[in-house]
PDB file of C-alpha atoms and ligand atoms in Angstrom:
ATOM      1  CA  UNK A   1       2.362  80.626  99.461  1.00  0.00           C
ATOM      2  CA  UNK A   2       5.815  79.650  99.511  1.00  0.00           C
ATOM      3  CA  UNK A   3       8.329  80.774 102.540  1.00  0.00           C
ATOM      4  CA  UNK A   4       9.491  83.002 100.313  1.00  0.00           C
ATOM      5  CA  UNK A   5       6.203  84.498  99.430  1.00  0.00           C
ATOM      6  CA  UNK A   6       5.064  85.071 102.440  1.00  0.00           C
ATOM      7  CA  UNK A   7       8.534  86.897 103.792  1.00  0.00           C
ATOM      8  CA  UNK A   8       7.918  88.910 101.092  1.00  0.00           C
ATOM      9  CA  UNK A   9       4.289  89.297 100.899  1.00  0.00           C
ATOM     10  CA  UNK A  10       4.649  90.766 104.825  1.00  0.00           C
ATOM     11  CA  UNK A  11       4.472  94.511 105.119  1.00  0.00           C
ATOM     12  CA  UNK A  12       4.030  96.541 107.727  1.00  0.00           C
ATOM     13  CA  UNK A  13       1.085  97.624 106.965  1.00  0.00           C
ATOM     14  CA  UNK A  14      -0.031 101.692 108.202  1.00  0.00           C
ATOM     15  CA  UNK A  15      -3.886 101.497 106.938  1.00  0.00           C
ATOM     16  CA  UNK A  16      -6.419  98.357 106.795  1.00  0.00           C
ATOM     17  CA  UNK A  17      -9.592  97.938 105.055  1.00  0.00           C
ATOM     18  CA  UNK A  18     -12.730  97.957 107.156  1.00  0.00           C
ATOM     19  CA  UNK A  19     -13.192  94.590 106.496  1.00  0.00           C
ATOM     20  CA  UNK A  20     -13.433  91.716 109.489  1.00  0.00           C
ATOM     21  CA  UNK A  21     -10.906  89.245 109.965  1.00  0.00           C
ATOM     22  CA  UNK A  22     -10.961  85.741 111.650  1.00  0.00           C
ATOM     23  CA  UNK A  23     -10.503  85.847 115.017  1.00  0.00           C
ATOM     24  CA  UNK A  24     -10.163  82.108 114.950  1.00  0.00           C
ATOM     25  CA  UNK A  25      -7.386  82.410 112.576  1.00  0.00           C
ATOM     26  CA  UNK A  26      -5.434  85.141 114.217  1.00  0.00           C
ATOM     27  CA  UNK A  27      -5.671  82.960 117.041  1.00  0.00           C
ATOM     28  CA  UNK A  28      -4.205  79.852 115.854  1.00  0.00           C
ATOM     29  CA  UNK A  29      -1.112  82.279 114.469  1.00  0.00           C
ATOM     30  CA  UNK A  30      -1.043  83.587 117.850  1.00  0.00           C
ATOM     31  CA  UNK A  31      -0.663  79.454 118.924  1.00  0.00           C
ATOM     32  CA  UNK A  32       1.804  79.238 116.341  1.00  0.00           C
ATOM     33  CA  UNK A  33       4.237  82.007 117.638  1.00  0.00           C
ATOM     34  CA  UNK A  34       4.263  79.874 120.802  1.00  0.00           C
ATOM     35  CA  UNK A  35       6.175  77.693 119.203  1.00  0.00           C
ATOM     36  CA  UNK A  36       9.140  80.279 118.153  1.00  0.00           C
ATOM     37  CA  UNK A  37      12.555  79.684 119.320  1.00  0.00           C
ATOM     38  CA  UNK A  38      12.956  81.331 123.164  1.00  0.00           C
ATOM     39  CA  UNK A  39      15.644  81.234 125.293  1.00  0.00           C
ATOM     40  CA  UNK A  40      16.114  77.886 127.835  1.00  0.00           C
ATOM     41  CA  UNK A  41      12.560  77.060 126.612  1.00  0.00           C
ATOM     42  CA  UNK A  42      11.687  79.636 129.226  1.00  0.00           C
ATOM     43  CA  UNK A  43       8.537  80.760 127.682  1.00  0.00           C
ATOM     44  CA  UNK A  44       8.745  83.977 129.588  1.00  0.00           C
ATOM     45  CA  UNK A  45       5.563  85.830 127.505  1.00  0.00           C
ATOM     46  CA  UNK A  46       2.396  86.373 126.949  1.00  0.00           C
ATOM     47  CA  UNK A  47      -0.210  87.403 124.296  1.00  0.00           C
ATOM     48  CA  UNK A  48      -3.244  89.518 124.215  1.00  0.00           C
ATOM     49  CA  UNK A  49      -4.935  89.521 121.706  1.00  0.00           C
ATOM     50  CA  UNK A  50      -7.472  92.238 121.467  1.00  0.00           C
ATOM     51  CA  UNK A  51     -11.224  92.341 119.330  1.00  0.00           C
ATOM     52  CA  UNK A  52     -13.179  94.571 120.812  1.00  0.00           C
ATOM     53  CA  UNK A  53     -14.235  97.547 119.240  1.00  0.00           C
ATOM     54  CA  UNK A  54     -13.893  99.790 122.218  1.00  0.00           C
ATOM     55  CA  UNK A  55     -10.083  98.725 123.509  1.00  0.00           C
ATOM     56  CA  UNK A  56      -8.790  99.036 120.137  1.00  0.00           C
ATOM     57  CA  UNK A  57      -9.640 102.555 120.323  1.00  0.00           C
ATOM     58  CA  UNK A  58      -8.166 102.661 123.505  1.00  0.00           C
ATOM     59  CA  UNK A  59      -4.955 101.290 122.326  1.00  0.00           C
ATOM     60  CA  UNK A  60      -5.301 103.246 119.461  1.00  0.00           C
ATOM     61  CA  UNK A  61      -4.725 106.290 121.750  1.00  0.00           C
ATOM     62  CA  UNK A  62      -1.888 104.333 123.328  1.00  0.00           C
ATOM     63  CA  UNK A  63      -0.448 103.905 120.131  1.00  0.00           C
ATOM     64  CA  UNK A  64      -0.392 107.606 119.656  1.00  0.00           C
ATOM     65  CA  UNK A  65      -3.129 107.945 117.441  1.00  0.00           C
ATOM     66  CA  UNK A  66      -1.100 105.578 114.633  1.00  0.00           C
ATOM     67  CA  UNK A  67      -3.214 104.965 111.482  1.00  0.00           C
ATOM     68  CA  UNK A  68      -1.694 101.855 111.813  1.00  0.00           C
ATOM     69  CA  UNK A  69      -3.604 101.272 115.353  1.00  0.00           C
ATOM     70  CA  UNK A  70      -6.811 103.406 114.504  1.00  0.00           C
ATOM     71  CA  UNK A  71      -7.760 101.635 111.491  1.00  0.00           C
ATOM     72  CA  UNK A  72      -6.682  98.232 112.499  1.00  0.00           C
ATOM     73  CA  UNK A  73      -9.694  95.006 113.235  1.00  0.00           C
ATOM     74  CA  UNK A  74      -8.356  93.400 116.037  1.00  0.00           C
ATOM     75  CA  UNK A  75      -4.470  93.619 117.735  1.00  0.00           C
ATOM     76  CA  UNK A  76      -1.962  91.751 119.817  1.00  0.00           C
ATOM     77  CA  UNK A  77       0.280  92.748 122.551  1.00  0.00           C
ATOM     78  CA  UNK A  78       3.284  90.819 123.116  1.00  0.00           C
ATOM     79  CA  UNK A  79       4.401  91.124 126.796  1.00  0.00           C
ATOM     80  CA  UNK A  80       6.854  89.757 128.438  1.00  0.00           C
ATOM     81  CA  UNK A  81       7.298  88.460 131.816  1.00  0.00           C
ATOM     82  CA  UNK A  82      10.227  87.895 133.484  1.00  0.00           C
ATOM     83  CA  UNK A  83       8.521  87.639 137.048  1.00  0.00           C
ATOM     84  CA  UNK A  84       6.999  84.728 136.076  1.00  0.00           C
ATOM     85  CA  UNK A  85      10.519  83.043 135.927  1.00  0.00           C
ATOM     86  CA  UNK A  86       9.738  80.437 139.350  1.00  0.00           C
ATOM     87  CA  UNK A  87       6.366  79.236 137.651  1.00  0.00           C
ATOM     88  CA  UNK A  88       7.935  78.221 134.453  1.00  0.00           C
ATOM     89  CA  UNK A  89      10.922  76.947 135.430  1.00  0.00           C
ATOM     90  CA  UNK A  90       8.876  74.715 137.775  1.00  0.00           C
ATOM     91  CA  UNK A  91       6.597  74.109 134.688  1.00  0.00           C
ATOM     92  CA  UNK A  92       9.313  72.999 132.148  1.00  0.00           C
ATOM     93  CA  UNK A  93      10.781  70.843 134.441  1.00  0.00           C
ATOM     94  CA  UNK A  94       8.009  68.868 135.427  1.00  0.00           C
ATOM     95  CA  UNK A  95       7.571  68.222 131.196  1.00  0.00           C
ATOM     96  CA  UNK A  96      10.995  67.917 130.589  1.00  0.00           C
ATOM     97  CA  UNK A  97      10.838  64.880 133.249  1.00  0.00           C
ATOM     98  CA  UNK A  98       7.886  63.532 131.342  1.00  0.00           C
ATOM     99  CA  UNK A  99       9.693  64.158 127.655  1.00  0.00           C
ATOM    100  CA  UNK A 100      12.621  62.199 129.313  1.00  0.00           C
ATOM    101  CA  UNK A 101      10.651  58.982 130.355  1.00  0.00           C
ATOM    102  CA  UNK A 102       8.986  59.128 127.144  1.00  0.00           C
ATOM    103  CA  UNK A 103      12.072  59.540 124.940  1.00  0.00           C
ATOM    104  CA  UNK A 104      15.334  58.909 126.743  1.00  0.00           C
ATOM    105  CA  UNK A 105      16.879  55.125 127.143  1.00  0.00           C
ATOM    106  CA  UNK A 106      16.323  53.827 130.825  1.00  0.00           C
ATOM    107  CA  UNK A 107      20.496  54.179 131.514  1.00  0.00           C
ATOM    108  CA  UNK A 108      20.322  57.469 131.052  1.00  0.00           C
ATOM    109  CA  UNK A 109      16.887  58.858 132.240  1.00  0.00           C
ATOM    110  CA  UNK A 110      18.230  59.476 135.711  1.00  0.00           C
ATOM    111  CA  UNK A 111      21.459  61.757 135.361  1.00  0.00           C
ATOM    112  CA  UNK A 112      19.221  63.144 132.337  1.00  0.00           C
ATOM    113  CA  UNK A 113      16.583  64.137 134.995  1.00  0.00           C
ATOM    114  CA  UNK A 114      19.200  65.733 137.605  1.00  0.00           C
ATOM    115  CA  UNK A 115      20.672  67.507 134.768  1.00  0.00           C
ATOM    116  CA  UNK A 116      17.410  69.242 134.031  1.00  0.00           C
ATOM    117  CA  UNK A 117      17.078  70.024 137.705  1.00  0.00           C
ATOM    118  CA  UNK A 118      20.348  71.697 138.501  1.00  0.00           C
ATOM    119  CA  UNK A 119      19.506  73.797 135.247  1.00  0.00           C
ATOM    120  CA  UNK A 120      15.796  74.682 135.886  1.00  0.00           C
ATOM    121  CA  UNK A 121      16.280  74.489 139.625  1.00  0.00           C
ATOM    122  CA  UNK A 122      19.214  76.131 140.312  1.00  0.00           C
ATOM    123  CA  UNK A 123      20.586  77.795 137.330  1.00  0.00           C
ATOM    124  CA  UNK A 124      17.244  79.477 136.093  1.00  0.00           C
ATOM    125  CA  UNK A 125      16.335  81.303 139.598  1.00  0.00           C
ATOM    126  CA  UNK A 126      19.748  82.388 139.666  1.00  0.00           C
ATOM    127  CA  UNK A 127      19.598  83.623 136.026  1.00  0.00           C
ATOM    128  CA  UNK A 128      16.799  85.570 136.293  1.00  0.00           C
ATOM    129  CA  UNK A 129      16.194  86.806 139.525  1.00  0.00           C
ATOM    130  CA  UNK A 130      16.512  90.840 140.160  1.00  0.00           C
ATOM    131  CA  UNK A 131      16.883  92.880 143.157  1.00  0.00           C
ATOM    132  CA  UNK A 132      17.700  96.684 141.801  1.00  0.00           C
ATOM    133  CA  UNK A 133      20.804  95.108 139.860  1.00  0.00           C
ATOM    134  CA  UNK A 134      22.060  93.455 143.189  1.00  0.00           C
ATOM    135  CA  UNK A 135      21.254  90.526 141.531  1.00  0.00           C
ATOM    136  CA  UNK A 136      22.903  91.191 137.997  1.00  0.00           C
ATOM    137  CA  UNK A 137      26.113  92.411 139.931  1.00  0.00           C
ATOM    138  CA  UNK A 138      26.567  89.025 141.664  1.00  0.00           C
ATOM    139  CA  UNK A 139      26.020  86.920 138.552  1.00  0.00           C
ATOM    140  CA  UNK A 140      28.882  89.506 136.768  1.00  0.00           C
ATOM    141  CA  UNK A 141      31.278  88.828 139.504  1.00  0.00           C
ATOM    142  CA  UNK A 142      30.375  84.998 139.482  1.00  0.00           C
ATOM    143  CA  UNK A 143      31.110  84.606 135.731  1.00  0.00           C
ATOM    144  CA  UNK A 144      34.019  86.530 135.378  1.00  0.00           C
ATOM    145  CA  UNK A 145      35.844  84.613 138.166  1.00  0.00           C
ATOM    146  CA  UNK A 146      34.584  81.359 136.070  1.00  0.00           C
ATOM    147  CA  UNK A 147      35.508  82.631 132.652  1.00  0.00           C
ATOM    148  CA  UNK A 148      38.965  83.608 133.800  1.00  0.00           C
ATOM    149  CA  UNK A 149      39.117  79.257 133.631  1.00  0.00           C
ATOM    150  CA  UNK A 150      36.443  78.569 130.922  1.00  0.00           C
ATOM    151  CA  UNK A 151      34.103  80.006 127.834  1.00  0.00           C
ATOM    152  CA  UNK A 152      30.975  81.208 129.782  1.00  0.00           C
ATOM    153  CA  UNK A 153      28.446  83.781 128.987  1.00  0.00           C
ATOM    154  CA  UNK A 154      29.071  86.746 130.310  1.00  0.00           C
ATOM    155  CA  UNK A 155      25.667  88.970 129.528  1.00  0.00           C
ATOM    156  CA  UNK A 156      24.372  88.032 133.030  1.00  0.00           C
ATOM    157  CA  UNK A 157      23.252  91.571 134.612  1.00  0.00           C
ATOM    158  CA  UNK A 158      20.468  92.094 135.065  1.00  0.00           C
ATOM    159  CA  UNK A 159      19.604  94.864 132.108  1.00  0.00           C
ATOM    160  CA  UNK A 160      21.128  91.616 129.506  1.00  0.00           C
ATOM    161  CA  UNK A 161      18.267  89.442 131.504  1.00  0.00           C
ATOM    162  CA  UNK A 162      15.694  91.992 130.176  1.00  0.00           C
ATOM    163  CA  UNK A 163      17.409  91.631 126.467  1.00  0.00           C
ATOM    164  CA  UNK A 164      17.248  88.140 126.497  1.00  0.00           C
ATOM    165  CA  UNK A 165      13.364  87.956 127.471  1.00  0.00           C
ATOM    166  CA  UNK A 166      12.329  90.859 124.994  1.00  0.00           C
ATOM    167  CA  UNK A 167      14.778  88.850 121.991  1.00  0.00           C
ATOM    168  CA  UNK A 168      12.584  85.788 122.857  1.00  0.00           C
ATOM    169  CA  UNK A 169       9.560  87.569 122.495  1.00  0.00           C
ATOM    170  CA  UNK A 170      10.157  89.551 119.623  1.00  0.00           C
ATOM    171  CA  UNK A 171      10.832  86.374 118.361  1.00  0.00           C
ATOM    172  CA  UNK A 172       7.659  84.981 118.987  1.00  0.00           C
ATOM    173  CA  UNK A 173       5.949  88.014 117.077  1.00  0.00           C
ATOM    174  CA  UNK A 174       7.823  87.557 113.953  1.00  0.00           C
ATOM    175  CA  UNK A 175       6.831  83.993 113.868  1.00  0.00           C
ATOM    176  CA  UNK A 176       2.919  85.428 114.336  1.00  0.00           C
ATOM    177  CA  UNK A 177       3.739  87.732 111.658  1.00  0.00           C
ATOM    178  CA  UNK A 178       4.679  85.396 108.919  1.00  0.00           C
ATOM    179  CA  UNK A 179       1.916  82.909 110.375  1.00  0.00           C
ATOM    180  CA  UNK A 180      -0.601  86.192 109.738  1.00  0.00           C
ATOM    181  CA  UNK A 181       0.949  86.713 106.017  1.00  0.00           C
ATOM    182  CA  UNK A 182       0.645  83.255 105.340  1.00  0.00           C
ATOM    183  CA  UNK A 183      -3.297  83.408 105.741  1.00  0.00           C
ATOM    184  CA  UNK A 184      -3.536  86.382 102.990  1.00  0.00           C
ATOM    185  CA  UNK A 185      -4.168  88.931 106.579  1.00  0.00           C
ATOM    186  CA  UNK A 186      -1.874  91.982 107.984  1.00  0.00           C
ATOM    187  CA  UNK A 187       0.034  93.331 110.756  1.00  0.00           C
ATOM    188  CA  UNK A 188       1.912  96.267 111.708  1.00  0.00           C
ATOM    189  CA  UNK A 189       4.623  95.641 114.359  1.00  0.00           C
ATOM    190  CA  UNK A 190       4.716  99.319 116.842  1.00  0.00           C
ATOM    191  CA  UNK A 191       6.704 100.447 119.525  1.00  0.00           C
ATOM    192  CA  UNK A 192       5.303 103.693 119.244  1.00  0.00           C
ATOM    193  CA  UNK A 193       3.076 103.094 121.896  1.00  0.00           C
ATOM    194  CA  UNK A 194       2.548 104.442 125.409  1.00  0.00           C
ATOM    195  CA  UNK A 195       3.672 102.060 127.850  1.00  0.00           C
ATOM    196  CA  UNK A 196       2.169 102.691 130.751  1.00  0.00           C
ATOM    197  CA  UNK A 197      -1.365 103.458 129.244  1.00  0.00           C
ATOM    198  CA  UNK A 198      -1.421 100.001 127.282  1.00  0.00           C
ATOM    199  CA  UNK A 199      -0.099  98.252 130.615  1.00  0.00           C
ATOM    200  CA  UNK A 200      -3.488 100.235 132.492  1.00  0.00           C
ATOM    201  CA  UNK A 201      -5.828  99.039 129.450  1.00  0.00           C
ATOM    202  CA  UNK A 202      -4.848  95.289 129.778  1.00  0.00           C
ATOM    203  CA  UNK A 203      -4.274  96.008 133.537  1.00  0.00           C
ATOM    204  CA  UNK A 204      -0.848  94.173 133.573  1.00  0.00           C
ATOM    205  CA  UNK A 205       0.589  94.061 136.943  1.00  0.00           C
ATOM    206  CA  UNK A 206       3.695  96.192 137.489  1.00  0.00           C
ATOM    207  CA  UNK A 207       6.495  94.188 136.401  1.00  0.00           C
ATOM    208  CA  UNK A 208       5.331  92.605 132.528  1.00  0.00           C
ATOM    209  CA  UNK A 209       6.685  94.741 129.957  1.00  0.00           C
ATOM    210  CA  UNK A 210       5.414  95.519 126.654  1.00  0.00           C
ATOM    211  CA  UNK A 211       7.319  94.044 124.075  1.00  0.00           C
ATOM    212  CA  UNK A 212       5.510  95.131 120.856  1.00  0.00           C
ATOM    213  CA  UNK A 213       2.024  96.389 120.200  1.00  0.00           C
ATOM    214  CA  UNK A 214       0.581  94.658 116.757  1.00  0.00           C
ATOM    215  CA  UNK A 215      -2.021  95.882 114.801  1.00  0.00           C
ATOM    216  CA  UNK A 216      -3.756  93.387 112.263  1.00  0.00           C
ATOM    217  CA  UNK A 217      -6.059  93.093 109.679  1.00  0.00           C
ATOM    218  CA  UNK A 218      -6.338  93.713 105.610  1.00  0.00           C
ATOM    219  CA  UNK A 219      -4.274  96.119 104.068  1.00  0.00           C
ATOM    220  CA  UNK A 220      -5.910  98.818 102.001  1.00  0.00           C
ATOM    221  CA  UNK A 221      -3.612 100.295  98.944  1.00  0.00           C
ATOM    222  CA  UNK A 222      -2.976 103.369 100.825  1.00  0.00           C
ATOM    223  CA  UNK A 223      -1.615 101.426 103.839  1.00  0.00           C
ATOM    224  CA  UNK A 224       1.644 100.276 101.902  1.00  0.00           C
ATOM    225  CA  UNK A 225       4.415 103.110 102.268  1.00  0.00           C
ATOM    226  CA  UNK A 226       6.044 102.827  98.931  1.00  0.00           C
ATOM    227  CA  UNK A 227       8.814 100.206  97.864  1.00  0.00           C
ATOM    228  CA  UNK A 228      10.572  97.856 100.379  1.00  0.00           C
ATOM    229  CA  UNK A 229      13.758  99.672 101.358  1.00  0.00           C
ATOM    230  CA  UNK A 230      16.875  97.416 102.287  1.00  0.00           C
ATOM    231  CA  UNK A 231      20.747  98.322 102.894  1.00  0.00           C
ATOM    232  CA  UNK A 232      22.248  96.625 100.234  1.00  0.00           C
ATOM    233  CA  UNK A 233      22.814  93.036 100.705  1.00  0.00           C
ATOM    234  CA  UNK A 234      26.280  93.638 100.678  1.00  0.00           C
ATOM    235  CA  UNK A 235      27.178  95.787 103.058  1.00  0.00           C
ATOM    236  CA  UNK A 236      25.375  93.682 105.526  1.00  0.00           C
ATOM    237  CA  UNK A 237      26.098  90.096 104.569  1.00  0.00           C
ATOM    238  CA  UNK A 238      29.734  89.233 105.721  1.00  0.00           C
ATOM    239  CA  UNK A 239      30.579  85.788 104.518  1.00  0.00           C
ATOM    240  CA  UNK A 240      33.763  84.259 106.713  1.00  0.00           C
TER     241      UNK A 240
HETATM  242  C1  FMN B 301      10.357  96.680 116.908  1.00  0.00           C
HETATM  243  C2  FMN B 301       9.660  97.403 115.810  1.00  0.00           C
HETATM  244  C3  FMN B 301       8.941  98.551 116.083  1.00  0.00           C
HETATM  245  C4  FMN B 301       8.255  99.230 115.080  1.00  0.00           C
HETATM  246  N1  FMN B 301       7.489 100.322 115.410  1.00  0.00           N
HETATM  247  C5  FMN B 301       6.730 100.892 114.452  1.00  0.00           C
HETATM  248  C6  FMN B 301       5.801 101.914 114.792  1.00  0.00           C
HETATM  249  O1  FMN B 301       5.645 102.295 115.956  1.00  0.00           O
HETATM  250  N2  FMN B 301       5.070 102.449 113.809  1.00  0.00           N
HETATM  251  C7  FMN B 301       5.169 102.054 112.499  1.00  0.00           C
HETATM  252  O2  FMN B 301       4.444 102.583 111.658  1.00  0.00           O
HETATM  253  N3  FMN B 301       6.035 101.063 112.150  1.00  0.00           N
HETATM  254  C8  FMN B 301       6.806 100.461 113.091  1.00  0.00           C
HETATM  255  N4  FMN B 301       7.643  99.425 112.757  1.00  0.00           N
HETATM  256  C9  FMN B 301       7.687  98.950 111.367  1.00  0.00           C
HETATM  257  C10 FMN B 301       8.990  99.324 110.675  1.00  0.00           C
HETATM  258  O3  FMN B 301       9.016 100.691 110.401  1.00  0.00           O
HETATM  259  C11 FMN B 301       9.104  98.468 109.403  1.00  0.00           C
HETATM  260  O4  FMN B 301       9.198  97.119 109.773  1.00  0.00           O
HETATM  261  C12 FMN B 301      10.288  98.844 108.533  1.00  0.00           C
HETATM  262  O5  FMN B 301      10.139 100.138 108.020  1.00  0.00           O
HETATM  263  C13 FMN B 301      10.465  97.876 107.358  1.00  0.00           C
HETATM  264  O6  FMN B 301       9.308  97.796 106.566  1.00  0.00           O
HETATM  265  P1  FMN B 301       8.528  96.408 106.297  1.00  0.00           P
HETATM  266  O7  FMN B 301       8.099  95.871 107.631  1.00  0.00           O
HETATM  267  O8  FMN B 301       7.348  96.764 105.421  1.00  0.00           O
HETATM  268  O9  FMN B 301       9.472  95.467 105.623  1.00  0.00           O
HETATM  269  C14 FMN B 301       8.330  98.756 113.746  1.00  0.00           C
HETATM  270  C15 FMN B 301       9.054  97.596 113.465  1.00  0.00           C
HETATM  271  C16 FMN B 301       9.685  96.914 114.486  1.00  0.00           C
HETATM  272  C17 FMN B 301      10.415  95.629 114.174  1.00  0.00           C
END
């Protein structure tokens, strides 16, 4: 299929065949979602993918009984974690150091490397750490004292933190969505889920946050609700 195809073969699908699908396959989508755009190459996620007959049903409940859930082969939960902000930060700078040896010239590797420090030393603990908006309420007052002198981003509390981690991650499940259209399978993207009972199936720890619950397989006829329906083009595309 074309890129076009596939956007347009994807459909949220509400009822699958009970057919098997590749768990292999869904797999290497799920590999290629990792590779979605996400903010500061954080990588603050993480994906469960689920086959077993007995916690799809459970998720099914979670999922408030959804056709879309109940009749689905196998499902992935996007989560997100923002706690894990120290790890990665840690982690992308030790492979941005590498990535700079490999591919920077020698002159440059140096202030290239301290760069990447300040930002995932410094800059990232500062960005996303919380402390019941404490945090957020510093980083407010710190860039509106800068931006009164400069352009600076100013959705630093700690509620626009959350945004930015859940926009990375939804992110990532688009990408896995087109990845799953392009290999002929389906997905249904929910929110309509029970948080806290999906978070006690996967037993996620307290502060990972589900971003989207997504049901795969093969769509069945019935599973298609009717025509695409879009705002016109018009009224949404503003061309300056
Ligand atoms: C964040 C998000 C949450 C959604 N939650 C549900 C849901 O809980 N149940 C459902 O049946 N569809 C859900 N959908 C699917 C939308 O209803 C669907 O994408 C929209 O109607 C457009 O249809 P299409 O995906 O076939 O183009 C969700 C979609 C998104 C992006």
């Amino acid at each position: 299929m074309t890129f076009e195809e596939i956007v347009n073969y994807r459909r949220s699908i509400r009822y699958y065949k009970d057919i098997p699908i590749d768990s292999e396959k869904v797999k290497r989508c799920v590999e290629l979602a990792t590779l979605a755009p996400n903010s500061s190459n954080m990588q603050l996620w993480e994906f469960y993918h689920i086959a077993a007959p007995e916690v799809i049903q459970q998720l099914s409940v979670a999922c408030l009984n959804q056709q879309a859930a109940s009749t689905a082969q196998q499902m992935l939960v996007f989560v997100t974690r923002q706690d894990l902000f120290r790890q990665r930060a840690k982690k992308i700078l030790e492979l941005e150091t590498q990535n700079i040896i490999r591919n920077s010239p020698k002159e440059k590797q140096e202030s290239r490397i301290k760069q990447r420090k300040l930002y995932y030393g410094r800059a990232m603990p500062f960005l996303y750490s919380r402390f019941f908006g404490i945090m957020g309420i510093i980083r407010v007052i710190f860039v509106n004292l800068v931006g009164l002198f400069r352009p600076i981003v100013y959705q630093v509390s700690e509620s626009d933190m959350r945004v930015v981690v859940h926009k990375t991650c939804a992110l990532a499940a688009q990408t896995f969505m087109l990845a799953m259209a392009s290999e002929g399978y389906d997905t249904c993207p929910m929110e309509g889920f029970d948080s806290r009972k999906v978070k006690r199936i996967l037993k996620l720890p307290y502060e990972a946050e589900v971003n989207m619950v997504i049901s795969c397989g093969i769509r069945d006829k019935q599973g298609v609700w009717g025509d695409r329906i879009r705002i016109p083009f018009d009224e949404v595309y503003k061309r300056i």
